[in-house]
Coordinates of C-alpha atoms and ligand atoms in Angstrom, one line a residue:
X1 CA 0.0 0.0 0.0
X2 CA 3.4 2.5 0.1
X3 CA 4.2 2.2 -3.1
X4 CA 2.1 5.0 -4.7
X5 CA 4.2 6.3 -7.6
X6 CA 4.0 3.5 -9.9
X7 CA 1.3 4.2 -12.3
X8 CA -1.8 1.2 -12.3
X9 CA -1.0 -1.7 -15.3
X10 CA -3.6 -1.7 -18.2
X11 CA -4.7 -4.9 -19.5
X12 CA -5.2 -5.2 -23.6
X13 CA -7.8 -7.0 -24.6
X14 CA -5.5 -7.9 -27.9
X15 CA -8.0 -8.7 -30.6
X16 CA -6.9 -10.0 -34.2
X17 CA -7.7 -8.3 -37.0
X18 CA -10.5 -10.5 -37.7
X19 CA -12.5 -10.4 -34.7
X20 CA -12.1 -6.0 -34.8
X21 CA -13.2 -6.5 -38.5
X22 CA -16.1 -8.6 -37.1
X23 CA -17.2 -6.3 -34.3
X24 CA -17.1 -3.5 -37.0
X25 CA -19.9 -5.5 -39.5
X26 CA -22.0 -6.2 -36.3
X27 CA -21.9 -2.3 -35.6
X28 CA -22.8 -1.2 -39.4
X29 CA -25.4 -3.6 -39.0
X30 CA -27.0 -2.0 -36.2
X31 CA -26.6 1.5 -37.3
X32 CA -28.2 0.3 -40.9
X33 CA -31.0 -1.5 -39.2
X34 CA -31.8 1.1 -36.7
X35 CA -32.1 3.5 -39.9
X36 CA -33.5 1.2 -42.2
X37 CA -36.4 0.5 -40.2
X38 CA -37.2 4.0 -39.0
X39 CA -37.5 5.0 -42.7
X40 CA -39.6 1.9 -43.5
X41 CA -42.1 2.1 -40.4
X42 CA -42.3 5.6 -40.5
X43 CA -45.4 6.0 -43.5
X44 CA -47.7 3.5 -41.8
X45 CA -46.6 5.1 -37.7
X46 CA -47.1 8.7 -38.9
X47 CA -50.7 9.3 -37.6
X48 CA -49.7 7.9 -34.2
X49 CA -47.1 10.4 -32.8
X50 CA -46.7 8.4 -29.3
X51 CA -45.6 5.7 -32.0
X52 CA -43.6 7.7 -33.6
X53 CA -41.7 8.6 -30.5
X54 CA -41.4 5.5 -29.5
X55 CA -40.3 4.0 -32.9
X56 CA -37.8 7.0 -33.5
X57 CA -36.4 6.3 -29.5
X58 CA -36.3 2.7 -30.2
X59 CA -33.8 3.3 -33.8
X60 CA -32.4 5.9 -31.8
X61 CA -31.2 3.2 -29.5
X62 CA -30.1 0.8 -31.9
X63 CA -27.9 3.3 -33.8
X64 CA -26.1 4.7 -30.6
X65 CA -25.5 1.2 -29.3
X66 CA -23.7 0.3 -33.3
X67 CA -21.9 3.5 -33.0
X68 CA -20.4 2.8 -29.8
X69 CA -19.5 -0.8 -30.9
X70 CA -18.0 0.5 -33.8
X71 CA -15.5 3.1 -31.3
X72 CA -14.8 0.2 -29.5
X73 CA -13.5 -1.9 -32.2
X74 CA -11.8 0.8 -33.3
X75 CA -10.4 1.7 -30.0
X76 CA -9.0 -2.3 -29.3
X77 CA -8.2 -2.2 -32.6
X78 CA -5.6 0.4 -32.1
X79 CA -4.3 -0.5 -28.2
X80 CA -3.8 -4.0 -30.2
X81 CA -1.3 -2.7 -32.9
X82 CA 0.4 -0.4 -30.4
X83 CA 1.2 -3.1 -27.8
X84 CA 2.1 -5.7 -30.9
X85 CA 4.6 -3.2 -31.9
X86 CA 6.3 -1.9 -28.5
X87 CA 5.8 -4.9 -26.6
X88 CA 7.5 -7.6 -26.1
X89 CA 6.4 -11.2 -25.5
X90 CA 7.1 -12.8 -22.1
X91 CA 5.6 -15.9 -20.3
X92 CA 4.2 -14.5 -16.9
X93 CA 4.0 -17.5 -14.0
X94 CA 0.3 -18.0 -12.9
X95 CA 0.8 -17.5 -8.9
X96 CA -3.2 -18.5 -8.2
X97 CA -6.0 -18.8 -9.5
X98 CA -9.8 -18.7 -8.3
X99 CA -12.9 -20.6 -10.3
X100 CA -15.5 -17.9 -10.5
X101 CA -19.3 -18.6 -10.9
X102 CA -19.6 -16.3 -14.2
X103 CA -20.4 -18.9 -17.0
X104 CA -18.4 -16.4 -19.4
X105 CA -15.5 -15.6 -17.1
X106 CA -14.6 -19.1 -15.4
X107 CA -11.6 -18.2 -13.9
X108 CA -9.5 -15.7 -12.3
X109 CA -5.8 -15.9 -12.7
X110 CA -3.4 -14.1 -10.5
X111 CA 0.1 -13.9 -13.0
X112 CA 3.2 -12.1 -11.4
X113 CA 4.7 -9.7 -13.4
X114 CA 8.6 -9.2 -14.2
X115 CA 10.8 -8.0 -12.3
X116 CA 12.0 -4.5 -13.4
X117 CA 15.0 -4.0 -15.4
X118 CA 16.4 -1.1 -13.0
X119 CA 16.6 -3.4 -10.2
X120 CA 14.0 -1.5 -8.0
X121 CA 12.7 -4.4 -6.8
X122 CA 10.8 -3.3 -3.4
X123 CA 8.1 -5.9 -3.8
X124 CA 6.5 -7.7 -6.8
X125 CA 4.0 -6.6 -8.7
X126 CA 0.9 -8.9 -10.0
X127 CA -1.9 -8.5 -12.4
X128 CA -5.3 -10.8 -12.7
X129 CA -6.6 -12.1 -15.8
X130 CA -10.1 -12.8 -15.7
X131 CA -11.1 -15.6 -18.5
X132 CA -13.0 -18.2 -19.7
X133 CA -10.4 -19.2 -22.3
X134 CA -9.8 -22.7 -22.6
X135 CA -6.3 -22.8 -22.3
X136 CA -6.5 -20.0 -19.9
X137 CA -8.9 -22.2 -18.2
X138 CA -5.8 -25.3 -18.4
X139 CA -3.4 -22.4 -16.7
X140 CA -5.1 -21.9 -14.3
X141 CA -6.4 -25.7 -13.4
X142 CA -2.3 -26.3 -13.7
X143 CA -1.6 -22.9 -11.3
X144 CA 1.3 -22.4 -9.9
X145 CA 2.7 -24.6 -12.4
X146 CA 1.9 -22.7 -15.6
X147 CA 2.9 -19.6 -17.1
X148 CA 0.2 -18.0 -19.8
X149 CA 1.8 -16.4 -23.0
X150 CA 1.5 -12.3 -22.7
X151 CA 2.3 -9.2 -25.1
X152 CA 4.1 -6.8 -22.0
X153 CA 5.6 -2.9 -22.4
X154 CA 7.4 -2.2 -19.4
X155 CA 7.7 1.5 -20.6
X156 CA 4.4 2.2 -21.0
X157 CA 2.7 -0.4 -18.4
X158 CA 0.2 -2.2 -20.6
X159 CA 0.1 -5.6 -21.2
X160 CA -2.8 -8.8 -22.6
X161 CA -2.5 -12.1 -23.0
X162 CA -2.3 -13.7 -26.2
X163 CA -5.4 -16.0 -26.9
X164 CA -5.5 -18.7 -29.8
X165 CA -4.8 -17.5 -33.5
X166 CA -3.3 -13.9 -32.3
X167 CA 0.1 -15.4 -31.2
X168 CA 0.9 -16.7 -34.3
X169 CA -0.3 -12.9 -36.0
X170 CA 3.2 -11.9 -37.0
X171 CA 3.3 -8.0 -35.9
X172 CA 2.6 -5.8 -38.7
X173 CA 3.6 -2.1 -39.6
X174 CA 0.2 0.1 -38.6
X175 CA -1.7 0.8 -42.2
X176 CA -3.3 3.6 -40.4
Ligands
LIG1 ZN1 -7.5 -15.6 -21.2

């Protein structure tokens, strides 16, 4: 609880290209459908203003909710391609880990980070991975003897683990 200066570690959710690319066809969808079917309910609503409301709320609704999908995929997108190209890989020991009751998240995975390169080692440092990953789920059955496969930058204190088909994505130069 002394050790205040250190800023807090940020955990990348590193999504391939594909799954950002999928996101972003989910969130045009929205947007389209939210429009799509204001313009095409809209003749036979128009006598009806409470309707109308409620129809123009409800498309309302739909578009936001694509838009913001569409930011996040963006946003993931680009905190992926950053960490592929400033981080480095490492294999972080999994210290504990805790079986949660979320069907989604089934386990929480303490992993110990590494130990600074300036030798200011004043105690460890340790980050949790929450994760229903199946070989995140094998980590942490196997904890504390398994490490889980991370993207880390030391300089700028972010770091994610690397899931399936992204640890074999070879980092690219950013297209923009
Ligand atoms: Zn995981």
């Amino acid at each position: 609880m002394s050790r205040t200066a250190a800023p807090e570690w940020t955990q990348i959710d590193l999504t391939s290209r594909r799954g950002s690319w999928g996101q972003r066809v989910t969130a045009g969808l929205l947007v389209a459908s939210g429009v799509i079917g204001f313009a095409l309910s809209f003749p036979a609503l128009s006598q009806w203003w409470w309707e109308l409301a409620l129809l123009g709320f409800g498309c309302l609704l739909i578009v936001l909710l694509g838009t913001g999908l569409w930011i996040n995929a963006g946003m993931s997108a680009g905190e992926t391609v950053t960490l592929k190209e400033s981080g480095a890989r490492a294999e972080l020991p999994v210290v504990s880990a805790f079986e949660t009751t979320d069907e989604a998240v089934r386990y929480q995975l303490q992993l110990r980070l590494p130990e600074p390169a300036d030798g200011h080692v004043d105690g460890r440092e340790f980050v949790v991975h929450a994760c229903g990953y199946h070989r995140c789920v094998e980590a942490a059955r196997a904890a504390p003897d398994s490490v889980l496969p991370v993207l880390i930058d030391v300089r700028k204190r972010t770091w994610g683990v690397i899931h399936g088909s992204n640890a074999s994505e070879t980092p690219t130069p950013s297209s923009g």
